[in-house]
Short mmCIF file of C-alpha atoms in Angstrom, two decimals:
data_model
loop_
_atom_site.label_atom_id
_atom_site.label_comp_id
_atom_site.label_asym_id
_atom_site.label_seq_id
_atom_site.Cartn_x
_atom_site.Cartn_y
_atom_site.Cartn_z
CA MET A 1 -19.86 -16.00 10.54
CA PRO A 2 -17.15 -17.89 8.56
CA ASP A 3 -14.16 -19.18 10.46
CA VAL A 4 -11.05 -17.00 10.17
CA GLN A 5 -8.85 -19.83 8.95
CA ALA A 6 -11.42 -20.68 6.28
CA LEU A 7 -11.31 -17.08 5.05
CA VAL A 8 -7.50 -17.15 5.04
CA ASN A 9 -7.45 -20.43 3.09
CA ASP A 10 -9.86 -19.05 0.49
CA PHE A 11 -7.71 -15.95 0.05
CA VAL A 12 -4.53 -18.04 -0.20
CA ASN A 13 -6.12 -20.14 -2.94
CA LEU A 14 -7.06 -17.01 -4.88
CA LEU A 15 -3.47 -15.75 -4.66
CA LYS A 16 -1.99 -19.09 -5.67
CA LYS A 17 -4.22 -19.37 -8.72
CA ARG A 18 -3.67 -15.69 -9.63
CA ARG A 19 -7.42 -15.09 -9.56
CA ILE A 20 -6.97 -11.55 -8.19
CA GLU A 21 -5.91 -9.12 -10.93
CA GLY A 22 -4.07 -5.93 -10.06
CA SER A 23 -2.51 -4.42 -6.96
CA GLN A 24 -5.61 -2.42 -6.04
CA ALA A 25 -7.90 -5.46 -5.92
CA THR A 26 -5.24 -7.44 -4.05
CA ALA A 27 -4.74 -4.67 -1.50
CA LYS A 28 -8.48 -4.21 -0.95
CA GLN A 29 -9.15 -7.92 -0.43
CA THR A 30 -6.17 -8.16 1.93
CA ALA A 31 -7.55 -5.30 4.03
CA VAL A 32 -11.03 -6.87 4.08
CA LEU A 33 -9.55 -10.18 5.23
CA LEU A 34 -7.56 -8.54 8.04
CA ARG A 35 -10.64 -6.60 9.12
CA SER A 36 -12.43 -9.92 9.55
CA VAL A 37 -9.48 -11.29 11.53
CA ILE A 38 -9.59 -8.30 13.89
CA SER A 39 -13.38 -8.40 14.18
CA GLN A 40 -13.40 -12.06 15.27
CA GLN A 41 -10.41 -11.78 17.62
CA ARG A 42 -11.24 -11.70 21.33
CA VAL A 43 -9.48 -8.80 23.02
CA PRO A 44 -8.64 -8.88 26.76
CA HIS A 45 -8.55 -5.84 29.02
CA THR A 46 -4.74 -5.77 29.06
CA ASN A 47 -2.28 -6.12 26.16
CA GLN A 48 -5.04 -5.45 23.65
CA ALA A 49 -2.69 -4.23 20.93
CA THR A 50 -0.33 -7.17 21.40
CA VAL A 51 -3.14 -9.66 20.92
CA LEU A 52 -4.33 -8.00 17.70
CA ILE A 53 -0.77 -7.58 16.39
CA ASN A 54 -0.01 -11.25 16.94
CA ALA A 55 -3.25 -12.27 15.20
CA VAL A 56 -2.55 -10.07 12.18
CA ARG A 57 1.08 -11.18 12.02
CA ALA A 58 0.04 -14.85 12.05
CA VAL A 59 -2.25 -14.31 9.08
CA GLY A 60 0.29 -12.04 7.38
CA GLU A 61 2.93 -14.76 7.42
CA GLN A 62 0.57 -17.10 5.58
CA ILE A 63 -0.56 -14.74 2.84
CA ILE A 64 2.70 -12.88 2.12
CA ASP A 65 4.65 -16.02 1.27
CA VAL A 66 2.03 -17.23 -1.21
CA ASN A 67 2.87 -14.68 -3.91
CA PRO A 68 6.02 -12.71 -2.96
CA ILE A 69 5.98 -10.59 -6.11
CA GLU A 70 2.63 -9.07 -5.10
CA LEU A 71 4.05 -6.59 -2.61
CA ALA A 72 0.64 -5.01 -2.02
CA VAL A 73 -0.23 -7.91 0.31
CA GLY A 74 2.72 -7.21 2.61
CA ASN A 75 2.09 -3.47 2.37
CA ILE A 76 -1.46 -3.80 3.67
CA VAL A 77 -0.45 -6.22 6.43
CA ARG A 78 2.12 -3.68 7.62
CA ARG A 79 -0.35 -0.81 7.25
CA VAL A 80 -2.86 -2.60 9.48
CA LEU A 81 -0.16 -3.36 12.05
CA HIS A 82 0.74 0.33 12.01
CA ILE A 83 -2.92 1.24 12.53
CA ILE A 84 -3.10 -1.01 15.60
CA ARG A 85 0.05 0.57 17.04
CA GLU A 86 -1.24 4.09 16.37
CA GLU A 87 -4.58 3.39 18.03
CA ASP A 88 -2.79 1.83 21.00
CA LEU A 89 -0.46 4.81 21.26
CA SER A 90 -3.43 7.17 21.17
CA LEU A 91 -5.10 5.18 23.95
CA VAL A 92 -1.92 5.19 26.05
CA THR A 93 -1.37 8.91 25.50
CA ASP A 94 -4.92 9.66 26.67
CA ALA A 95 -4.51 7.32 29.64
CA VAL A 96 -1.22 8.95 30.68
CA ALA A 97 -2.83 12.38 30.42
CA GLY A 98 -5.80 11.17 32.47
CA LEU A 99 -3.61 9.70 35.19
CA GLY A 100 -1.60 12.89 35.33
CA MET A 101 -4.74 14.81 36.27
CA PHE A 102 -5.02 12.75 39.45
CA ALA A 103 -1.33 12.59 40.32
CA GLY A 104 -1.77 15.02 43.21
CA SER A 105 -4.58 13.04 44.87
CA ASP A 106 -3.33 10.04 46.89
CA ASP A 107 -6.73 8.65 47.86
CA GLU A 108 -8.05 8.66 44.29
CA ASP A 109 -4.99 7.07 42.67
CA ASP A 110 -6.04 3.45 43.09
CA VAL A 111 -9.55 4.09 41.86
CA GLU A 112 -8.53 5.96 38.75
CA ARG A 113 -5.68 3.62 37.74
CA ASP A 114 -8.09 0.69 37.67
CA ASP A 115 -10.12 2.38 34.96
CA TYR A 116 -7.24 2.23 32.44
CA PRO A 117 -5.51 -0.77 30.88
CA ALA A 118 -2.12 -1.71 32.28
CA LEU A 119 0.52 0.53 30.75
CA SER A 120 3.93 -0.89 29.98
CA ALA A 121 7.09 1.16 30.27
CA ALA A 122 7.58 0.84 26.50
CA SER A 123 4.10 2.20 25.81
CA VAL A 124 4.59 5.16 28.15
CA ALA A 125 7.96 5.91 26.56
CA ALA A 126 6.41 5.72 23.10
CA ALA A 127 3.69 8.11 24.19
CA ALA A 128 6.29 10.52 25.51
CA ARG A 129 8.21 10.36 22.23
CA SER A 130 5.00 10.90 20.32
CA THR A 131 4.15 14.11 22.16
CA SER A 132 7.65 15.51 21.71
CA ARG A 133 8.05 14.56 18.03
CA PRO A 134 7.06 17.30 15.56
CA PRO A 135 4.33 16.36 13.07
CA SER A 136 5.41 15.35 9.59
CA LEU A 137 4.51 17.33 6.49
CA GLN A 138 2.12 14.55 5.44
CA THR A 139 0.27 14.78 8.76
CA LEU A 140 0.00 18.55 8.44
CA LEU A 141 -1.33 18.27 4.88
CA GLU A 142 -3.98 15.78 5.90
CA ASP A 143 -4.87 17.96 8.92
CA VAL A 144 -5.33 14.96 11.17
CA THR A 145 -6.38 15.85 14.70
CA ASP A 146 -6.75 13.44 17.58
CA SER A 147 -9.92 13.77 19.62
CA ALA A 148 -9.43 14.06 23.34
CA VAL A 149 -10.82 11.28 25.48
CA VAL A 150 -12.36 12.36 28.78
CA PRO A 151 -11.27 10.05 31.61
CA PRO A 152 -14.13 8.26 33.36
CA THR A 153 -15.49 9.74 36.57
CA PRO A 154 -15.48 7.41 39.60
CA SER A 155 -18.92 6.47 40.92
CA SER A 156 -19.88 7.03 44.53
CA GLY A 157 -21.65 3.76 45.41
CA GLY A 158 -19.66 0.78 46.76
CA ASP A 159 -21.22 -2.14 44.86
CA SER A 160 -22.28 -0.08 41.88
CA GLU A 161 -18.74 1.33 41.68
CA GLY A 162 -17.22 -2.14 41.26
CA ILE A 163 -19.85 -3.17 38.71
CA SER A 164 -19.31 0.05 36.79
CA ARG A 165 -15.55 -0.45 36.64
CA THR A 166 -16.03 -4.03 35.44
CA LEU A 167 -18.34 -2.91 32.67
CA GLU A 168 -15.93 -0.13 31.70
CA LYS A 169 -13.07 -2.61 31.51
CA GLY A 170 -15.11 -4.79 29.16
CA SER A 171 -16.13 -1.85 27.01
CA SER A 172 -12.52 -0.64 26.87
CA GLY A 173 -11.49 -3.67 24.79
CA ARG A 174 -14.52 -3.30 22.53
CA LYS A 175 -13.82 0.39 21.98
CA PHE A 176 -10.19 -0.25 21.09
CA LYS A 177 -11.15 -2.93 18.57
CA HIS A 178 -13.91 -0.71 17.21
CA ASP A 179 -11.44 2.15 16.66
CA VAL A 180 -9.03 -0.19 14.86
CA ILE A 181 -11.79 -1.54 12.61
CA GLU A 182 -12.92 1.99 11.79
CA ALA A 183 -9.36 2.90 10.81
CA VAL A 184 -9.14 -0.21 8.61
CA ASN A 185 -12.44 0.79 6.98
CA GLU A 186 -10.90 4.16 6.16
CA LEU A 187 -7.91 2.34 4.64
CA ILE A 188 -10.25 0.26 2.46
CA GLN A 189 -12.02 3.43 1.35
CA ASP A 190 -8.68 5.06 0.48
CA ILE A 191 -7.71 2.03 -1.63
CA THR A 192 -11.07 2.06 -3.40
CA SER A 193 -10.93 5.76 -4.25
CA CYS A 194 -7.21 6.04 -5.08
CA HIS A 195 -7.80 6.24 -8.86
CA GLU A 196 -10.22 9.13 -8.43
CA GLN A 197 -7.89 10.94 -6.00
CA ILE A 198 -4.98 10.68 -8.44
CA ALA A 199 -7.12 11.61 -11.46
CA GLU A 200 -8.24 14.85 -9.77
CA GLN A 201 -4.67 16.12 -10.10
CA ALA A 202 -4.44 15.52 -13.86
CA VAL A 203 -5.32 19.05 -14.87
CA GLU A 204 -2.38 20.36 -12.82
CA HIS A 205 0.14 18.29 -14.78
CA ILE A 206 -1.24 17.93 -18.31
CA HIS A 207 -1.30 21.12 -20.35
CA GLN A 208 -2.76 22.15 -23.67
CA ASN A 209 -1.39 20.52 -26.86
CA GLU A 210 1.09 18.30 -25.05
CA VAL A 211 2.23 14.91 -26.31
CA ILE A 212 2.31 12.21 -23.63
CA LEU A 213 3.93 8.79 -23.88
CA THR A 214 2.99 5.73 -21.87
CA LEU A 215 3.64 1.98 -22.02
CA GLY A 216 1.34 -0.96 -21.47
CA SER A 217 -2.02 -0.70 -19.76
CA SER A 218 -2.77 0.90 -16.39
CA LYS A 219 -6.19 1.78 -15.01
CA THR A 220 -4.60 4.62 -13.03
CA VAL A 221 -3.06 6.10 -16.19
CA LEU A 222 -6.33 5.66 -18.09
CA GLU A 223 -8.38 7.52 -15.46
CA PHE A 224 -5.68 10.20 -15.17
CA LEU A 225 -5.67 10.93 -18.90
CA CYS A 226 -9.46 10.81 -19.18
CA ALA A 227 -9.81 13.23 -16.27
CA ALA A 228 -7.63 15.73 -18.14
CA LYS A 229 -9.74 15.23 -21.26
CA GLU A 230 -12.91 15.96 -19.26
CA LYS A 231 -11.34 19.25 -18.14
CA LYS A 232 -11.15 20.29 -21.81
CA ARG A 233 -7.43 19.67 -22.12
CA SER A 234 -6.41 18.92 -25.71
CA PHE A 235 -3.43 16.55 -25.95
CA LYS A 236 -2.12 13.50 -27.77
CA VAL A 237 -1.03 10.16 -26.35
CA VAL A 238 1.64 7.84 -27.73
CA VAL A 239 1.23 4.29 -26.42
CA ALA A 240 4.04 1.73 -26.58
CA GLU A 241 2.28 -1.60 -27.10
CA GLY A 242 3.87 -3.40 -24.14
CA ALA A 243 5.00 -6.67 -25.69
CA PRO A 244 4.67 -9.59 -25.26
CA ARG A 245 1.16 -9.23 -23.77
CA TYR A 246 0.41 -6.12 -25.83
CA GLN A 247 -1.63 -4.46 -23.10
CA GLY A 248 -0.80 -1.10 -24.66
CA GLN A 249 -3.13 -1.94 -27.52
CA VAL A 250 -5.95 -2.37 -25.00
CA LEU A 251 -5.18 1.04 -23.45
CA ALA A 252 -4.98 2.68 -26.88
CA LYS A 253 -8.40 1.34 -27.80
CA GLU A 254 -9.95 2.68 -24.57
CA LEU A 255 -8.33 6.09 -24.98
CA ALA A 256 -9.47 6.39 -28.59
CA ALA A 257 -13.00 5.37 -27.59
CA ARG A 258 -13.06 8.32 -25.17
CA GLY A 259 -12.03 10.78 -27.86
CA ILE A 260 -8.33 11.11 -27.07
CA GLN A 261 -5.98 11.21 -30.08
CA THR A 262 -3.83 8.10 -29.69
CA THR A 263 -0.85 6.65 -31.57
CA VAL A 264 0.41 3.09 -31.04
CA ILE A 265 4.12 2.33 -31.47
CA ALA A 266 6.34 -0.68 -30.97
CA ASP A 267 8.34 -0.76 -27.75
CA SER A 268 11.56 -0.63 -29.76
CA ALA A 269 10.46 2.69 -31.29
CA THR A 270 10.53 4.50 -27.95
CA PHE A 271 13.92 6.17 -28.50
CA ALA A 272 12.84 7.25 -31.97
CA MET A 273 9.66 8.91 -30.68
CA ILE A 274 10.79 10.31 -27.33
CA SER A 275 12.13 13.54 -28.80
CA GLN A 276 8.57 14.44 -29.89
CA VAL A 277 7.13 13.85 -26.42
CA ASN A 278 6.57 16.43 -23.64
CA MET A 279 6.05 13.98 -20.77
CA VAL A 280 6.08 10.28 -19.91
CA ILE A 281 3.26 9.12 -17.61
CA VAL A 282 3.25 5.50 -16.43
CA GLY A 283 1.83 3.29 -13.72
CA ALA A 284 3.77 1.16 -11.25
CA HIS A 285 3.59 -2.26 -9.67
CA ALA A 286 5.28 -1.03 -6.47
CA VAL A 287 7.26 1.95 -5.19
CA MET A 288 10.20 1.09 -2.93
CA ALA A 289 11.46 3.02 0.10
CA ASN A 290 14.36 4.52 -1.87
CA GLY A 291 12.04 5.88 -4.58
CA GLY A 292 12.81 3.08 -7.02
CA VAL A 293 9.93 1.58 -9.00
CA ILE A 294 9.00 -1.99 -9.83
CA ALA A 295 7.15 -1.53 -13.10
CA PRO A 296 5.99 -3.52 -16.15
CA ILE A 297 8.78 -4.83 -18.35
CA GLY A 298 10.14 -2.26 -20.77
CA LEU A 299 9.74 0.80 -18.57
CA HIS A 300 13.42 0.97 -17.65
CA MET A 301 14.17 1.47 -21.33
CA VAL A 302 11.52 4.19 -21.53
CA ALA A 303 12.96 5.91 -18.45
CA LEU A 304 16.46 5.91 -19.95
CA ALA A 305 15.11 7.40 -23.17
CA ALA A 306 13.28 10.10 -21.21
CA GLN A 307 16.40 10.99 -19.23
CA ARG A 308 18.50 11.14 -22.40
CA HIS A 309 16.12 13.67 -23.96
CA ALA A 310 15.28 15.56 -20.70
CA VAL A 311 11.64 14.48 -20.77
CA PRO A 312 9.87 14.33 -17.37
CA PHE A 313 9.18 10.76 -16.25
CA VAL A 314 6.08 10.75 -14.02
CA VAL A 315 4.90 7.70 -12.05
CA LEU A 316 1.30 7.32 -10.83
CA ALA A 317 0.85 5.09 -7.77
CA GLY A 318 -1.75 4.72 -5.04
CA SER A 319 -0.56 4.74 -1.44
CA HIS A 320 -1.17 0.98 -1.18
CA LYS A 321 1.73 0.50 -3.62
CA LEU A 322 4.22 2.31 -1.38
CA CYS A 323 6.49 -0.37 0.06
CA PRO A 324 8.69 0.26 3.15
CA LEU A 325 11.34 -2.19 1.93
CA TYR A 326 14.42 -1.50 -0.18
CA PRO A 327 15.21 -3.30 -3.45
CA HIS A 328 18.16 -5.17 -1.91
CA ASN A 329 15.95 -6.57 0.87
CA PRO A 330 15.78 -10.39 0.73
CA GLN A 331 11.99 -10.23 1.05
CA VAL A 332 11.69 -8.28 -2.21
CA LEU A 333 11.27 -10.20 -5.45
CA LEU A 334 12.01 -7.70 -8.22
CA THR A 335 10.52 -9.74 -11.04
CA GLU A 336 8.92 -13.04 -11.98
CA LEU A 337 9.07 -15.15 -15.12
CA ARG A 338 5.91 -15.55 -17.14
CA SER A 339 5.02 -18.37 -19.48
CA PRO A 340 7.32 -18.73 -22.54
CA SER A 341 4.19 -19.28 -24.63
CA GLU A 342 3.68 -15.49 -24.62
CA LEU A 343 6.81 -15.24 -26.77
CA LEU A 344 6.99 -18.42 -28.85
CA ASP A 345 4.61 -21.05 -30.12
CA PHE A 346 5.56 -24.38 -28.54
CA GLY A 347 4.30 -26.28 -31.54
CA GLU A 348 6.64 -24.47 -33.91
CA PHE A 349 9.74 -24.57 -31.69
CA SER A 350 9.18 -27.77 -29.71
CA ASP A 351 11.96 -29.62 -31.54
CA LEU A 352 14.48 -27.05 -30.26
CA MET A 353 13.26 -27.02 -26.66
CA ASP A 354 13.47 -29.88 -24.18
CA SER A 355 11.57 -28.69 -21.10
CA ALA A 356 11.93 -32.04 -19.34
CA THR A 357 15.72 -32.21 -19.25
CA GLY A 358 16.61 -28.60 -20.03
CA SER A 359 19.12 -29.81 -22.62
CA GLY A 360 17.47 -28.10 -25.61
CA SER A 361 19.41 -25.52 -27.59
CA LEU A 362 16.63 -22.91 -27.35
CA HIS A 363 15.67 -21.28 -24.04
CA VAL A 364 12.99 -18.65 -23.48
CA VAL A 365 13.07 -16.06 -20.66
CA ASN A 366 10.01 -13.86 -20.19
CA PRO A 367 10.41 -11.49 -17.19
CA ALA A 368 7.31 -9.59 -16.11
CA PHE A 369 8.79 -6.54 -14.36
CA ASP A 370 11.58 -3.97 -14.63
CA TYR A 371 13.26 -2.05 -11.85
CA VAL A 372 13.52 1.71 -12.48
CA PRO A 373 16.04 3.42 -10.14
CA PRO A 374 14.94 6.65 -8.43
CA ASN A 375 17.38 8.84 -10.36
CA LEU A 376 15.32 8.22 -13.52
CA VAL A 377 12.01 9.32 -11.93
CA SER A 378 11.03 13.00 -12.07
CA LEU A 379 7.84 12.95 -10.00
CA PHE A 380 5.50 10.60 -8.13
CA ILE A 381 1.79 11.39 -8.11
CA THR A 382 -0.08 9.55 -5.36
CA ASP A 383 -3.55 9.96 -3.89
CA THR A 384 -2.03 12.45 -1.43
CA GLY A 385 -0.38 14.66 -4.06
CA GLY A 386 2.84 15.02 -6.03
CA HIS A 387 6.17 14.09 -4.44
CA ASN A 388 9.81 14.04 -5.44
CA PRO A 389 11.59 10.66 -5.31
CA SER A 390 13.79 11.92 -2.46
CA TYR A 391 10.68 12.51 -0.32
CA MET A 392 9.21 9.04 -0.72
CA TYR A 393 11.04 7.59 2.29
CA ARG A 394 9.45 10.23 4.54
CA LEU A 395 6.01 9.66 3.05
CA ILE A 396 6.37 5.91 3.56
CA ALA A 397 7.46 6.46 7.17
CA ASP A 398 4.01 7.95 7.89
CA TYR A 399 2.31 4.72 6.81
CA TYR A 400 4.46 2.06 8.45
CA SER A 401 6.18 1.24 11.75
CA ALA A 402 9.82 0.17 11.85
CA ASP A 403 8.85 -2.78 14.06
CA ASP A 404 6.71 -4.24 11.28
CA LEU A 405 9.16 -4.30 8.38
CA VAL A 406 9.73 -7.99 9.11
CA VAL A 407 6.29 -9.53 9.54
CA LYS A 408 7.54 -12.96 10.60
CA GLN A 409 7.19 -13.30 14.37
CA ARG A 410 10.34 -13.73 16.38
CA PRO A 411 10.46 -16.69 18.75
CA THR A 412 9.87 -15.64 22.35
CA THR A 413 11.98 -16.92 25.23
CA GLY A 414 10.57 -17.47 28.67
CA SER A 415 11.90 -15.25 31.41
#
């Protein structure tokens, strides 16, 4: 089995060289890497969650800083940390319930307490808060139910009893790690199937003879529109070309190949065409905790045009793109600058540009992303359904723990 650090180094190199295209692929590979980290981490009988959290945090620090604009990496690191905390809380809750069953028996207390990991006051308090906190709407929609764990029954033999408890202590760590890995596998499956989950909702939002506008190229948008076409919806799509990379032309070609009537326009023609449009449907690079969207360059202009003409502005985003941070957070990089060669030919303008000294009279700025504030968004469609921008903070709270917003480990002081 490859060494963990070797796997981390390989992943870091891929991020540095931008060899991983798209947030979905980045999120999936991040989750696979963290699954390997958890799988190879030795877990003691006590403080199991702490050991796994520290291991994931250590790797998270290395991979998040490599490409700060790719927020999906940090999202998945925080999701996995949340999974560990949830599994630990479930274990503690079951242990507290099991110990409560034997609270009235003095002679069995010592025996039964040995069969459970050491419980900290913080864990017990968290378990108490968990049982008293009402379930969120997201939890109710997903109909998640925790399975009850039956506490082990003490054996009657003297030597066999001690051996049995030792074996149970060893299996306790393995079971906890197994449960965490299974939860991470479910996360990977959710990331893989997010396009299909979002596309299934297309027929609920796209109606007959509508005109839909989009900008640039997005696999999520492509699958969403094609799913509506397969449901016998007849509609037209207007695609803004998405300069300077012109990814909209790629999307237009794919839509036309699947039999969807498609019109390509220049980005600057958006305001001229928006009055003929029934809905704007776009993808996103990331969705922030306040409902704001980091999106491909040019979408802020499209959102303003949609608001001006009262056209719904709909954003499609998988749950791996939901970020628990706010736009003003120092960890958030709202955009990055791409190569000037996408805009101008160096050979033709080289005499006006001096890249070495920066003293040339011509400068080129090529930002990659826009920030769209939440007041310009009408609806988010994720793999869990449609949500208003004002609800996004609550949806995000179901996926992340407040303790994990800052992944960097705090220095510990000896007591």
